[in-house]
């Protein structure tokens, strides 16, 4: 239970929890030195982090530069390539028409995944197996992306058949250190929404775990990432090749699974590194 409650607006989230000015006013009225964003609402909103920085209020999460860099799927893939991280073969750029989508899809080779650049939660994603399905996917995904994220940009990647969805939890600090934790597998999904998490993954051995962890760390260091984050990968069931999918720049709802297998309190770590403590303290414990 909270020690104190502050009204931030009426019931609808768009008029309360998503109103940056309201949240900042609540923090200032209570003399708060820091804000932890939780799992949703403004937790991955770079503009919110920038606003807090201007008010000298600590955001318990990554800084605005790192969040904005990794929050865009197109931009984050370009950064991943620069960091030497495996990326899914595809067109790293914006698809600007249905004809462009078909051209890119045929160059990559079917099947392909058409997906929104912004947002998440499985919205704005379709698999296309031919020209007709690509045109339909372009129309549906761009419309859904605009409606859900106010951003209709799309990208197209090779669809990895028999994929496993495996994510690596990381924690960075303000001194350039980044730790990675044992993986979580979330391949059991419905409509691209995770419904079951498993740790460790039955597919991942110690060698693959190390390779994925090292790439997750390399990506985080490339953008100067501090705080908790999750780097998501697609792993081929057939040859165990793996590819960067996206990065979640927040603590995820499923983080207690990692806490259970690692014995580490990730929320405690977030507060500590936000206050300037080195993540290396935990690696030496």
PDB file of N, CA, C and O in Angstrom, residues 44-86:
ATOM      1  N   UNK A  44       7.831   3.794 -21.248  1.00  0.00           N
ATOM      2  CA  UNK A  44       8.766   3.809 -22.373  1.00  0.00           C
ATOM      3  C   UNK A  44       8.553   5.051 -23.245  1.00  0.00           C
ATOM      4  O   UNK A  44       8.756   5.005 -24.454  1.00  0.00           O
ATOM      5  N   UNK A  45       8.200   6.140 -22.595  1.00  0.00           N
ATOM      6  CA  UNK A  45       7.940   7.386 -23.298  1.00  0.00           C
ATOM      7  C   UNK A  45       9.120   8.336 -23.105  1.00  0.00           C
ATOM      8  O   UNK A  45       9.329   8.883 -22.025  1.00  0.00           O
ATOM      9  N   UNK A  46       9.898   8.515 -24.180  1.00  0.00           N
ATOM     10  CA  UNK A  46      11.085   9.359 -24.089  1.00  0.00           C
ATOM     11  C   UNK A  46      10.774  10.798 -23.743  1.00  0.00           C
ATOM     12  O   UNK A  46      11.567  11.470 -23.058  1.00  0.00           O
ATOM     13  N   UNK A  47       9.632  11.298 -24.206  1.00  0.00           N
ATOM     14  CA  UNK A  47       9.253  12.684 -23.905  1.00  0.00           C
ATOM     15  C   UNK A  47       9.021  12.864 -22.403  1.00  0.00           C
ATOM     16  O   UNK A  47       9.347  13.918 -21.828  1.00  0.00           O
ATOM     17  N   UNK A  48       8.464  11.846 -21.759  1.00  0.00           N
ATOM     18  CA  UNK A  48       8.245  11.894 -20.310  1.00  0.00           C
ATOM     19  C   UNK A  48       9.583  11.953 -19.571  1.00  0.00           C
ATOM     20  O   UNK A  48       9.768  12.753 -18.651  1.00  0.00           O
ATOM     21  N   UNK A  49      10.521  11.120 -20.002  1.00  0.00           N
ATOM     22  CA  UNK A  49      11.849  11.110 -19.366  1.00  0.00           C
ATOM     23  C   UNK A  49      12.533  12.463 -19.558  1.00  0.00           C
ATOM     24  O   UNK A  49      13.131  13.007 -18.624  1.00  0.00           O
ATOM     25  N   UNK A  50      12.441  13.025 -20.759  1.00  0.00           N
ATOM     26  CA  UNK A  50      13.040  14.337 -21.019  1.00  0.00           C
ATOM     27  C   UNK A  50      12.426  15.409 -20.128  1.00  0.00           C
ATOM     28  O   UNK A  50      13.136  16.277 -19.605  1.00  0.00           O
ATOM     29  N   UNK A  51      11.109  15.337 -19.940  1.00  0.00           N
ATOM     30  CA  UNK A  51      10.430  16.320 -19.094  1.00  0.00           C
ATOM     31  C   UNK A  51      10.899  16.213 -17.643  1.00  0.00           C
ATOM     32  O   UNK A  51      11.110  17.233 -16.968  1.00  0.00           O
ATOM     33  N   UNK A  52      11.068  14.987 -17.150  1.00  0.00           N
ATOM     34  CA  UNK A  52      11.579  14.792 -15.794  1.00  0.00           C
ATOM     35  C   UNK A  52      13.005  15.322 -15.671  1.00  0.00           C
ATOM     36  O   UNK A  52      13.366  15.961 -14.665  1.00  0.00           O
ATOM     37  N   UNK A  53      13.813  15.073 -16.688  1.00  0.00           N
ATOM     38  CA  UNK A  53      15.201  15.554 -16.662  1.00  0.00           C
ATOM     39  C   UNK A  53      15.255  17.075 -16.576  1.00  0.00           C
ATOM     40  O   UNK A  53      16.098  17.639 -15.862  1.00  0.00           O
ATOM     41  N   UNK A  54      14.357  17.736 -17.282  1.00  0.00           N
ATOM     42  CA  UNK A  54      14.321  19.202 -17.226  1.00  0.00           C
ATOM     43  C   UNK A  54      13.940  19.706 -15.844  1.00  0.00           C
ATOM     44  O   UNK A  54      14.331  20.812 -15.438  1.00  0.00           O
ATOM     45  N   UNK A  55      13.164  18.912 -15.106  1.00  0.00           N
ATOM     46  CA  UNK A  55      12.742  19.293 -13.756  1.00  0.00           C
ATOM     47  C   UNK A  55      13.713  18.792 -12.681  1.00  0.00           C
ATOM     48  O   UNK A  55      13.453  18.944 -11.486  1.00  0.00           O
ATOM     49  N   UNK A  56      14.807  18.167 -13.114  1.00  0.00           N
ATOM     50  CA  UNK A  56      15.795  17.585 -12.192  1.00  0.00           C
ATOM     51  C   UNK A  56      15.179  16.526 -11.276  1.00  0.00           C
ATOM     52  O   UNK A  56      15.540  16.407 -10.099  1.00  0.00           O
ATOM     53  N   UNK A  57      14.226  15.780 -11.821  1.00  0.00           N
ATOM     54  CA  UNK A  57      13.639  14.644 -11.116  1.00  0.00           C
ATOM     55  C   UNK A  57      14.196  13.377 -11.736  1.00  0.00           C
ATOM     56  O   UNK A  57      14.163  13.202 -12.955  1.00  0.00           O
ATOM     57  N   UNK A  58      14.730  12.509 -10.910  1.00  0.00           N
ATOM     58  CA  UNK A  58      15.350  11.291 -11.416  1.00  0.00           C
ATOM     59  C   UNK A  58      14.300  10.324 -11.955  1.00  0.00           C
ATOM     60  O   UNK A  58      13.298  10.049 -11.293  1.00  0.00           O
ATOM     61  N   UNK A  59      14.528   9.830 -13.158  1.00  0.00           N
ATOM     62  CA  UNK A  59      13.690   8.773 -13.729  1.00  0.00           C
ATOM     63  C   UNK A  59      14.366   7.446 -13.422  1.00  0.00           C
ATOM     64  O   UNK A  59      15.526   7.239 -13.771  1.00  0.00           O
ATOM     65  N   UNK A  60      13.667   6.556 -12.757  1.00  0.00           N
ATOM     66  CA  UNK A  60      14.246   5.259 -12.401  1.00  0.00           C
ATOM     67  C   UNK A  60      14.082   4.341 -13.604  1.00  0.00           C
ATOM     68  O   UNK A  60      13.143   3.563 -13.729  1.00  0.00           O
ATOM     69  N   UNK A  61      15.020   4.496 -14.509  1.00  0.00           N
ATOM     70  CA  UNK A  61      15.035   3.801 -15.788  1.00  0.00           C
ATOM     71  C   UNK A  61      16.133   4.416 -16.639  1.00  0.00           C
ATOM     72  O   UNK A  61      16.932   5.220 -16.149  1.00  0.00           O
ATOM     73  N   UNK A  62      16.182   4.082 -17.929  1.00  0.00           N
ATOM     74  CA  UNK A  62      17.221   4.638 -18.797  1.00  0.00           C
ATOM     75  C   UNK A  62      17.010   6.117 -19.063  1.00  0.00           C
ATOM     76  O   UNK A  62      15.910   6.644 -18.857  1.00  0.00           O
ATOM     77  N   UNK A  63      18.061   6.805 -19.526  1.00  0.00           N
ATOM     78  CA  UNK A  63      17.880   8.213 -19.857  1.00  0.00           C
ATOM     79  C   UNK A  63      17.112   8.338 -21.172  1.00  0.00           C
ATOM     80  O   UNK A  63      16.878   7.359 -21.893  1.00  0.00           O
ATOM     81  N   UNK A  64      16.698   9.557 -21.484  1.00  0.00           N
ATOM     82  CA  UNK A  64      15.838   9.777 -22.647  1.00  0.00           C
ATOM     83  C   UNK A  64      16.530   9.413 -23.950  1.00  0.00           C
ATOM     84  O   UNK A  64      15.888   8.902 -24.878  1.00  0.00           O
ATOM     85  N   UNK A  65      17.827   9.636 -24.039  1.00  0.00           N
ATOM     86  CA  UNK A  65      18.557   9.341 -25.274  1.00  0.00           C
ATOM     87  C   UNK A  65      18.541   7.848 -25.570  1.00  0.00           C
ATOM     88  O   UNK A  65      18.236   7.424 -26.693  1.00  0.00           O
ATOM     89  N   UNK A  66      18.856   7.031 -24.562  1.00  0.00           N
ATOM     90  CA  UNK A  66      18.870   5.580 -24.755  1.00  0.00           C
ATOM     91  C   UNK A  66      17.469   5.049 -25.023  1.00  0.00           C
ATOM     92  O   UNK A  66      17.278   4.162 -25.866  1.00  0.00           O
ATOM     93  N   UNK A  67      16.478   5.592 -24.309  1.00  0.00           N
ATOM     94  CA  UNK A  67      15.109   5.126 -24.500  1.00  0.00           C
ATOM     95  C   UNK A  67      14.618   5.418 -25.910  1.00  0.00           C
ATOM     96  O   UNK A  67      14.025   4.547 -26.572  1.00  0.00           O
ATOM     97  N   UNK A  68      14.874   6.615 -26.397  1.00  0.00           N
ATOM     98  CA  UNK A  68      14.432   6.974 -27.742  1.00  0.00           C
ATOM     99  C   UNK A  68      15.176   6.142 -28.795  1.00  0.00           C
ATOM    100  O   UNK A  68      14.587   5.747 -29.809  1.00  0.00           O
ATOM    101  N   UNK A  69      16.439   5.870 -28.561  1.00  0.00           N
ATOM    102  CA  UNK A  69      17.233   5.094 -29.520  1.00  0.00           C
ATOM    103  C   UNK A  69      16.710   3.674 -29.656  1.00  0.00           C
ATOM    104  O   UNK A  69      16.614   3.132 -30.762  1.00  0.00           O
ATOM    105  N   UNK A  70      16.353   3.052 -28.528  1.00  0.00           N
ATOM    106  CA  UNK A  70      15.938   1.650 -28.561  1.00  0.00           C
ATOM    107  C   UNK A  70      14.427   1.479 -28.691  1.00  0.00           C
ATOM    108  O   UNK A  70      13.953   0.370 -28.940  1.00  0.00           O
ATOM    109  N   UNK A  71      13.669   2.552 -28.527  1.00  0.00           N
ATOM    110  CA  UNK A  71      12.216   2.445 -28.593  1.00  0.00           C
ATOM    111  C   UNK A  71      11.657   2.361 -29.993  1.00  0.00           C
ATOM    112  O   UNK A  71      10.497   2.007 -30.181  1.00  0.00           O
ATOM    113  N   UNK A  72      12.472   2.663 -30.985  1.00  0.00           N
ATOM    114  CA  UNK A  72      12.037   2.604 -32.382  1.00  0.00           C
ATOM    115  C   UNK A  72      12.622   1.348 -33.023  1.00  0.00           C
ATOM    116  O   UNK A  72      13.835   1.147 -33.024  1.00  0.00           O
ATOM    117  N   UNK A  73      11.757   0.482 -33.576  1.00  0.00           N
ATOM    118  CA  UNK A  73      12.232  -0.804 -34.087  1.00  0.00           C
ATOM    119  C   UNK A  73      13.175  -0.661 -35.273  1.00  0.00           C
ATOM    120  O   UNK A  73      14.109  -1.448 -35.426  1.00  0.00           O
ATOM    121  N   UNK A  74      12.933   0.333 -36.137  1.00  0.00           N
ATOM    122  CA  UNK A  74      13.820   0.533 -37.272  1.00  0.00           C
ATOM    123  C   UNK A  74      15.165   1.057 -36.795  1.00  0.00           C
ATOM    124  O   UNK A  74      16.225   0.524 -37.134  1.00  0.00           O
ATOM    125  N   UNK A  75      15.131   2.116 -35.992  1.00  0.00           N
ATOM    126  CA  UNK A  75      16.377   2.691 -35.492  1.00  0.00           C
ATOM    127  C   UNK A  75      17.172   1.721 -34.643  1.00  0.00           C
ATOM    128  O   UNK A  75      18.405   1.654 -34.732  1.00  0.00           O
ATOM    129  N   UNK A  76      16.483   0.927 -33.815  1.00  0.00           N
ATOM    130  CA  UNK A  76      17.191  -0.002 -32.928  1.00  0.00           C
ATOM    131  C   UNK A  76      17.888  -1.106 -33.716  1.00  0.00           C
ATOM    132  O   UNK A  76      18.961  -1.583 -33.318  1.00  0.00           O
ATOM    133  N   UNK A  77      17.325  -1.501 -34.852  1.00  0.00           N
ATOM    134  CA  UNK A  77      17.978  -2.531 -35.672  1.00  0.00           C
ATOM    135  C   UNK A  77      19.246  -1.989 -36.330  1.00  0.00           C
ATOM    136  O   UNK A  77      20.243  -2.710 -36.467  1.00  0.00           O
ATOM    137  N   UNK A  78      19.206  -0.731 -36.727  1.00  0.00           N
ATOM    138  CA  UNK A  78      20.416  -0.113 -37.275  1.00  0.00           C
ATOM    139  C   UNK A  78      21.512  -0.052 -36.215  1.00  0.00           C
ATOM    140  O   UNK A  78      22.683  -0.347 -36.490  1.00  0.00           O
ATOM    141  N   UNK A  79      21.126   0.311 -35.000  1.00  0.00           N
ATOM    142  CA  UNK A  79      22.084   0.371 -33.894  1.00  0.00           C
ATOM    143  C   UNK A  79      22.622  -1.021 -33.582  1.00  0.00           C
ATOM    144  O   UNK A  79      23.815  -1.217 -33.335  1.00  0.00           O
ATOM    145  N   UNK A  80      21.724  -2.016 -33.610  1.00  0.00           N
ATOM    146  CA  UNK A  80      22.136  -3.395 -33.332  1.00  0.00           C
ATOM    147  C   UNK A  80      23.179  -3.869 -34.343  1.00  0.00           C
ATOM    148  O   UNK A  80      24.175  -4.506 -33.973  1.00  0.00           O
ATOM    149  N   UNK A  81      22.961  -3.568 -35.604  1.00  0.00           N
ATOM    150  CA  UNK A  81      23.929  -3.959 -36.632  1.00  0.00           C
ATOM    151  C   UNK A  81      25.285  -3.308 -36.372  1.00  0.00           C
ATOM    152  O   UNK A  81      26.337  -3.943 -36.502  1.00  0.00           O
ATOM    153  N   UNK A  82      25.260  -2.029 -36.004  1.00  0.00           N
ATOM    154  CA  UNK A  82      26.505  -1.310 -35.700  1.00  0.00           C
ATOM    155  C   UNK A  82      27.220  -1.922 -34.503  1.00  0.00           C
ATOM    156  O   UNK A  82      28.457  -1.895 -34.422  1.00  0.00           O
ATOM    157  N   UNK A  83      26.438  -2.486 -33.566  1.00  0.00           N
ATOM    158  CA  UNK A  83      27.023  -3.076 -32.352  1.00  0.00           C
ATOM    159  C   UNK A  83      27.462  -4.521 -32.564  1.00  0.00           C
ATOM    160  O   UNK A  83      27.959  -5.158 -31.632  1.00  0.00           O
ATOM    161  N   UNK A  84      27.267  -5.058 -33.771  1.00  0.00           N
ATOM    162  CA  UNK A  84      27.665  -6.432 -34.051  1.00  0.00           C
ATOM    163  C   UNK A  84      26.670  -7.456 -33.564  1.00  0.00           C
ATOM    164  O   UNK A  84      27.026  -8.627 -33.353  1.00  0.00           O
ATOM    165  N   UNK A  85      25.426  -7.037 -33.397  1.00  0.00           N
ATOM    166  CA  UNK A  85      24.374  -7.941 -32.929  1.00  0.00           C
ATOM    167  C   UNK A  85      23.671  -8.562 -34.140  1.00  0.00           C
ATOM    168  O   UNK A  85      23.405  -7.876 -35.135  1.00  0.00           O
ATOM    169  N   UNK A  86      23.373  -9.850 -34.072  1.00  0.00           N
ATOM    170  CA  UNK A  86      22.680 -10.528 -35.166  1.00  0.00           C
ATOM    171  C   UNK A  86      21.296  -9.915 -35.376  1.00  0.00           C
ATOM    172  O   UNK A  86      20.544  -9.745 -34.416  1.00  0.00           O
TER     173      UNK A  86
END
